[in-house]
mmCIF file of C-alpha atoms in Angstrom:
data_model
loop_
_atom_site.group_PDB
_atom_site.id
_atom_site.type_symbol
_atom_site.label_atom_id
_atom_site.label_comp_id
_atom_site.label_asym_id
_atom_site.label_seq_id
_atom_site.Cartn_x
_atom_site.Cartn_y
_atom_site.Cartn_z
ATOM 1 C CA GLY A 248 -19.092 12.250 21.555
ATOM 2 C CA ASP A 249 -16.945 9.498 20.811
ATOM 3 C CA SER A 250 -13.613 9.479 22.113
ATOM 4 C CA VAL A 251 -10.700 7.497 23.556
ATOM 5 C CA THR A 252 -8.660 7.755 25.917
ATOM 6 C CA GLN A 253 -5.177 5.431 26.546
ATOM 7 C CA MET A 254 -2.439 5.709 28.886
ATOM 8 C CA GLU A 255 0.454 8.333 28.634
ATOM 9 C CA GLY A 256 3.681 7.029 28.116
ATOM 10 C CA PRO A 257 6.381 6.325 27.492
ATOM 11 C CA VAL A 258 6.712 3.142 28.824
ATOM 12 C CA THR A 259 9.870 1.577 29.249
ATOM 13 C CA LEU A 260 10.300 -2.369 28.886
ATOM 14 C CA SER A 261 13.227 -4.682 28.964
ATOM 15 C CA GLU A 262 13.105 -7.288 25.934
ATOM 16 C CA GLU A 263 10.896 -10.346 26.599
ATOM 17 C CA ALA A 264 8.900 -8.392 29.398
ATOM 18 C CA PHE A 265 4.974 -8.372 28.876
ATOM 19 C CA LEU A 266 3.434 -5.332 27.874
ATOM 20 C CA THR A 267 -0.079 -3.785 28.226
ATOM 21 C CA ILE A 268 -1.261 -0.626 26.989
ATOM 22 C CA ASN A 269 -4.773 0.516 28.446
ATOM 23 C CA CYS A 270 -7.477 2.218 26.038
ATOM 24 C CA THR A 271 -11.090 2.924 27.201
ATOM 25 C CA TYR A 272 -13.489 4.433 25.100
ATOM 26 C CA THR A 273 -17.002 6.194 24.773
ATOM 27 C CA ALA A 274 -18.816 5.667 21.800
ATOM 28 C CA THR A 275 -22.418 6.990 20.666
ATOM 29 C CA GLY A 276 -22.867 4.051 18.893
ATOM 30 C CA TYR A 277 -21.704 0.543 18.053
ATOM 31 C CA PRO A 278 -17.764 1.229 17.430
ATOM 32 C CA SER A 279 -15.227 -0.893 15.865
ATOM 33 C CA LEU A 280 -11.940 -0.614 17.589
ATOM 34 C CA PHE A 281 -8.483 -0.988 16.407
ATOM 35 C CA TRP A 282 -4.662 -0.205 17.110
ATOM 36 C CA TYR A 283 -2.458 1.369 15.105
ATOM 37 C CA VAL A 284 1.236 1.530 15.433
ATOM 38 C CA GLN A 285 3.531 4.320 14.055
ATOM 39 C CA TYR A 286 7.364 4.253 13.962
ATOM 40 C CA PRO A 287 9.542 7.241 13.684
ATOM 41 C CA GLY A 288 9.103 9.591 10.455
ATOM 42 C CA GLU A 289 5.856 7.511 8.919
ATOM 43 C CA GLY A 290 2.778 7.254 9.163
ATOM 44 C CA LEU A 291 0.677 4.942 10.844
ATOM 45 C CA GLN A 292 -0.040 0.879 10.242
ATOM 46 C CA LEU A 293 -2.810 -1.134 11.370
ATOM 47 C CA LEU A 294 -1.945 -3.627 13.862
ATOM 48 C CA LEU A 295 -5.196 -5.264 14.688
ATOM 49 C CA LYS A 296 -9.012 -4.809 15.018
ATOM 50 C CA ALA A 297 -11.941 -5.957 16.665
ATOM 51 C CA THR A 298 -15.787 -5.072 15.273
ATOM 52 C CA LYS A 299 -18.047 -6.546 17.914
ATOM 53 C CA ALA A 300 -17.969 -7.411 21.359
ATOM 54 C CA ASP A 301 -15.616 -9.873 22.600
ATOM 55 C CA ASP A 302 -13.713 -10.293 19.753
ATOM 56 C CA LYS A 303 -10.080 -10.692 19.931
ATOM 57 C CA GLY A 304 -7.854 -9.232 17.155
ATOM 58 C CA SER A 305 -4.118 -10.159 16.980
ATOM 59 C CA ASN A 306 -1.358 -9.633 15.038
ATOM 60 C CA LYS A 307 2.493 -10.294 15.406
ATOM 61 C CA GLY A 308 1.973 -11.241 18.628
ATOM 62 C CA PHE A 309 0.046 -8.641 19.866
ATOM 63 C CA GLU A 310 -3.585 -8.960 21.148
ATOM 64 C CA ALA A 311 -6.282 -6.851 21.942
ATOM 65 C CA THR A 312 -10.331 -8.152 23.307
ATOM 66 C CA TYR A 313 -13.101 -5.919 22.587
ATOM 67 C CA ARG A 314 -14.667 -5.595 26.237
ATOM 68 C CA LYS A 315 -18.190 -3.737 25.979
ATOM 69 C CA GLU A 316 -19.058 -4.228 29.799
ATOM 70 C CA THR A 317 -15.817 -2.019 30.755
ATOM 71 C CA THR A 318 -15.725 -0.138 27.362
ATOM 72 C CA SER A 319 -12.010 -1.234 26.982
ATOM 73 C CA PHE A 320 -9.562 -2.644 24.655
ATOM 74 C CA HIS A 321 -6.167 -3.146 26.135
ATOM 75 C CA LEU A 322 -3.537 -3.854 24.097
ATOM 76 C CA GLU A 323 -1.014 -6.926 25.202
ATOM 77 C CA LYS A 324 2.021 -8.870 24.087
ATOM 78 C CA GLY A 325 3.705 -11.438 26.269
ATOM 79 C CA SER A 326 7.241 -11.216 25.087
ATOM 80 C CA VAL A 327 8.491 -7.695 23.401
ATOM 81 C CA GLN A 328 11.096 -7.047 20.991
ATOM 82 C CA VAL A 329 13.378 -4.037 20.554
ATOM 83 C CA SER A 330 11.814 -4.007 16.982
ATOM 84 C CA ASP A 331 8.222 -3.176 18.785
ATOM 85 C CA SER A 332 9.634 0.386 19.884
ATOM 86 C CA ALA A 333 6.975 2.832 18.411
ATOM 87 C CA VAL A 334 4.107 4.978 19.221
ATOM 88 C CA TYR A 335 0.830 2.793 19.659
ATOM 89 C CA PHE A 336 -2.554 4.264 18.971
ATOM 90 C CA CYS A 337 -6.007 3.067 20.007
ATOM 91 C CA ALA A 338 -8.807 4.219 17.490
ATOM 92 C CA LEU A 339 -12.273 3.823 17.101
ATOM 93 C CA THR A 340 -14.906 4.166 14.343
ATOM 94 C CA VAL A 341 -19.177 4.421 14.964
ATOM 95 C CA ARG A 342 -21.138 2.488 12.745
ATOM 96 C CA GLY A 343 -23.372 5.221 11.126
ATOM 97 C CA ASN A 344 -21.430 8.299 12.122
ATOM 98 C CA PHE A 345 -19.895 8.490 8.292
ATOM 99 C CA ASN A 346 -17.109 6.223 10.101
ATOM 100 C CA LYS A 347 -14.411 9.403 11.154
ATOM 101 C CA PHE A 348 -11.898 7.451 13.008
ATOM 102 C CA TYR A 349 -11.264 8.841 16.670
ATOM 103 C CA PHE A 350 -7.847 8.649 18.074
ATOM 104 C CA GLY A 351 -5.893 8.231 21.328
ATOM 105 C CA SER A 352 -2.913 10.396 21.998
ATOM 106 C CA GLY A 353 -0.500 7.640 21.611
ATOM 107 C CA THR A 354 1.895 5.780 24.046
ATOM 108 C CA LYS A 355 5.111 5.386 23.208
ATOM 109 C CA LEU A 356 7.126 2.163 24.110
ATOM 110 C CA ASN A 357 10.608 1.814 24.352
ATOM 111 C CA VAL A 358 11.873 -1.773 24.593
ATOM 112 C CA LYS A 359 15.577 -1.750 25.433
ATOM 113 C CA PRO A 360 18.169 -4.867 24.914
ATOM 114 C CA ASP B 260 3.113 -0.730 -3.963
ATOM 115 C CA THR B 261 -0.529 0.108 -3.902
ATOM 116 C CA GLY B 262 -0.941 1.663 -0.171
ATOM 117 C CA VAL B 263 -1.725 5.246 -0.145
ATOM 118 C CA SER B 264 0.841 7.645 -1.021
ATOM 119 C CA GLN B 265 1.427 11.487 -0.063
ATOM 120 C CA ASP B 266 3.443 14.080 -1.430
ATOM 121 C CA PRO B 267 5.617 16.113 -1.012
ATOM 122 C CA ARG B 268 7.335 13.654 2.359
ATOM 123 C CA HIS B 269 8.250 17.131 3.599
ATOM 124 C CA LYS B 270 7.592 20.780 2.923
ATOM 125 C CA ILE B 271 9.590 23.608 4.396
ATOM 126 C CA THR B 272 7.813 27.344 3.809
ATOM 127 C CA LYS B 273 7.886 30.660 4.673
ATOM 128 C CA ARG B 274 5.399 32.205 6.674
ATOM 129 C CA GLY B 275 2.441 33.559 4.566
ATOM 130 C CA GLN B 276 3.013 31.246 1.603
ATOM 131 C CA ASN B 277 0.771 29.010 0.426
ATOM 132 C CA VAL B 278 1.285 25.073 0.289
ATOM 133 C CA THR B 279 -0.367 22.115 -1.632
ATOM 134 C CA PHE B 280 -0.086 18.785 -0.673
ATOM 135 C CA ARG B 281 -1.316 15.388 -3.094
ATOM 136 C CA CYS B 282 -2.524 12.258 -1.580
ATOM 137 C CA ASP B 283 -3.393 9.221 -4.140
ATOM 138 C CA PRO B 284 -5.517 7.042 -2.002
ATOM 139 C CA ILE B 285 -5.789 3.052 -2.392
ATOM 140 C CA SER B 286 -7.476 2.878 -6.134
ATOM 141 C CA GLU B 287 -10.986 0.762 -4.773
ATOM 142 C CA HIS B 288 -11.200 2.818 -1.755
ATOM 143 C CA ASN B 289 -14.210 5.654 -1.975
ATOM 144 C CA ARG B 290 -13.647 7.339 1.506
ATOM 145 C CA LEU B 291 -10.311 9.512 1.823
ATOM 146 C CA TYR B 292 -9.497 11.679 4.702
ATOM 147 C CA TRP B 293 -7.241 13.944 5.842
ATOM 148 C CA TYR B 294 -5.931 14.011 9.544
ATOM 149 C CA ARG B 295 -3.253 16.432 11.143
ATOM 150 C CA GLN B 296 -0.769 15.281 13.867
ATOM 151 C CA THR B 297 1.136 17.098 15.923
ATOM 152 C CA LEU B 298 4.262 16.015 18.082
ATOM 153 C CA GLY B 299 3.269 13.613 20.830
ATOM 154 C CA GLN B 300 -0.328 13.679 19.737
ATOM 155 C CA GLY B 301 -2.903 11.377 17.928
ATOM 156 C CA PRO B 302 -4.254 12.434 14.518
ATOM 157 C CA GLU B 303 -6.848 14.643 14.533
ATOM 158 C CA PHE B 304 -9.624 14.868 11.800
ATOM 159 C CA LEU B 305 -9.668 17.756 9.572
ATOM 160 C CA THR B 306 -12.114 16.669 6.661
ATOM 161 C CA TYR B 307 -13.356 13.472 4.564
ATOM 162 C CA PHE B 308 -14.879 12.722 1.235
ATOM 163 C CA GLN B 309 -17.176 9.884 -0.185
ATOM 164 C CA ASN B 310 -16.235 9.820 -3.772
ATOM 165 C CA GLU B 311 -15.494 13.442 -4.852
ATOM 166 C CA ALA B 312 -18.072 14.875 -2.246
ATOM 167 C CA GLN B 313 -16.695 16.388 0.733
ATOM 168 C CA LEU B 314 -19.030 15.168 3.363
ATOM 169 C CA GLU B 315 -17.577 16.949 6.800
ATOM 170 C CA LYS B 316 -15.306 19.521 8.283
ATOM 171 C CA SER B 317 -13.714 19.793 11.167
ATOM 172 C CA ARG B 318 -13.512 22.911 13.286
ATOM 173 C CA LEU B 319 -10.043 23.011 13.152
ATOM 174 C CA LEU B 320 -10.273 23.463 9.496
ATOM 175 C CA SER B 321 -9.971 27.246 8.868
ATOM 176 C CA ASP B 322 -10.886 28.912 6.201
ATOM 177 C CA ARG B 323 -7.289 29.044 4.982
ATOM 178 C CA PHE B 324 -7.632 25.295 4.514
ATOM 179 C CA SER B 325 -9.228 24.068 1.282
ATOM 180 C CA ALA B 326 -9.530 20.388 0.392
ATOM 181 C CA GLU B 327 -10.596 19.022 -3.085
ATOM 182 C CA ARG B 328 -10.959 15.453 -4.769
ATOM 183 C CA PRO B 329 -11.888 15.897 -8.369
ATOM 184 C CA LYS B 330 -13.641 12.635 -9.933
ATOM 185 C CA GLY B 331 -13.269 10.964 -6.680
ATOM 186 C CA SER B 332 -9.945 9.871 -7.114
ATOM 187 C CA PHE B 333 -6.805 11.975 -5.505
ATOM 188 C CA SER B 334 -7.270 14.656 -3.181
ATOM 189 C CA THR B 335 -5.293 17.867 -2.605
ATOM 190 C CA LEU B 336 -4.973 19.667 0.660
ATOM 191 C CA GLU B 337 -4.246 23.416 0.139
ATOM 192 C CA ILE B 338 -3.107 25.915 3.102
ATOM 193 C CA GLN B 339 -3.151 29.743 1.962
ATOM 194 C CA ARG B 340 -1.387 32.322 3.850
ATOM 195 C CA THR B 341 0.683 29.909 6.356
ATOM 196 C CA GLU B 342 1.435 30.174 9.697
ATOM 197 C CA GLN B 343 3.844 28.963 12.301
ATOM 198 C CA GLY B 344 1.051 27.038 14.064
ATOM 199 C CA ASP B 345 0.348 25.253 10.910
ATOM 200 C CA SER B 346 3.376 23.280 11.481
ATOM 201 C CA ALA B 347 2.712 19.623 11.804
ATOM 202 C CA MET B 348 2.528 16.301 9.929
ATOM 203 C CA TYR B 349 -0.411 16.016 7.720
ATOM 204 C CA LEU B 350 -1.803 12.319 6.951
ATOM 205 C CA CYS B 351 -4.224 11.229 4.324
ATOM 206 C CA ALA B 352 -5.982 7.907 4.684
ATOM 207 C CA SER B 353 -8.649 5.966 2.783
ATOM 208 C CA SER B 354 -10.957 3.233 3.473
ATOM 209 C CA LEU B 355 -13.803 1.492 1.632
ATOM 210 C CA ALA B 356 -17.359 2.589 2.778
ATOM 211 C CA LEU B 357 -19.389 -0.527 2.588
ATOM 212 C CA GLY B 358 -23.207 -1.269 2.978
ATOM 213 C CA LEU B 359 -25.383 -0.430 6.178
ATOM 214 C CA GLY B 360 -22.852 2.180 7.506
ATOM 215 C CA MET B 361 -20.196 -0.054 7.629
ATOM 216 C CA ASN B 362 -16.412 0.645 6.911
ATOM 217 C CA THR B 363 -13.153 -0.780 6.554
ATOM 218 C CA GLU B 364 -10.387 0.263 8.448
ATOM 219 C CA ALA B 365 -7.887 3.114 7.240
ATOM 220 C CA PHE B 366 -5.322 2.635 5.203
ATOM 221 C CA PHE B 367 -2.729 5.664 5.957
ATOM 222 C CA GLY B 368 0.022 7.275 3.967
ATOM 223 C CA GLN B 369 3.458 8.233 5.589
ATOM 224 C CA GLY B 370 2.529 11.824 5.370
ATOM 225 C CA THR B 371 3.604 15.550 4.498
ATOM 226 C CA ARG B 372 5.468 16.981 7.528
ATOM 227 C CA LEU B 373 4.999 20.542 6.805
ATOM 228 C CA THR B 374 7.235 23.104 8.587
ATOM 229 C CA VAL B 375 6.634 26.811 8.576
ATOM 230 C CA VAL B 376 9.332 29.550 9.240
#
């Protein structure tokens, strides 16, 4: 079936450190890939997306590249800030599968000053 | 603000009571989803609508759960005879289904946190 696996957290970093959160997927068809962010007590906000292989999604200094050969969509940021502290979810939707969204279990990021 | 809105934000209810949540999607979106999220987990799919038609229901959705989307606009999710295991965040999302099986990203509301005591 369709699923997403992401690295377990929490991830604790100092401000200005480099961030990588790993995400791999399995899909029965051709997926679109997403990263969502959730701040405490809030719903999910779309952070970035990529809809075809080799696309790079980017937003607010975060990037992720859709790698079909490794079925991965790792999230990176060169220099994290305290305000980036949140839970990050990798997600996919498969074209033609009525487009349900499948989410990973989330990775909590704590950034310390 | 023209995002997805959910009401109420919080609900505390006694076990055995019925509760109903409302979701207002982004107005031009034809797809509406309900997800459930428990602490430390990602959202789990419950059901979704294309316009007013409920197209799929997860096996997670027991007979005590029912969802409607009259006229293809807002949606309600009702839980009858609530149990403590129903305590969770209930998230609503909407998207725009495009042609050829394509779909925009899902836009989420802020959720309704249900606590069953």
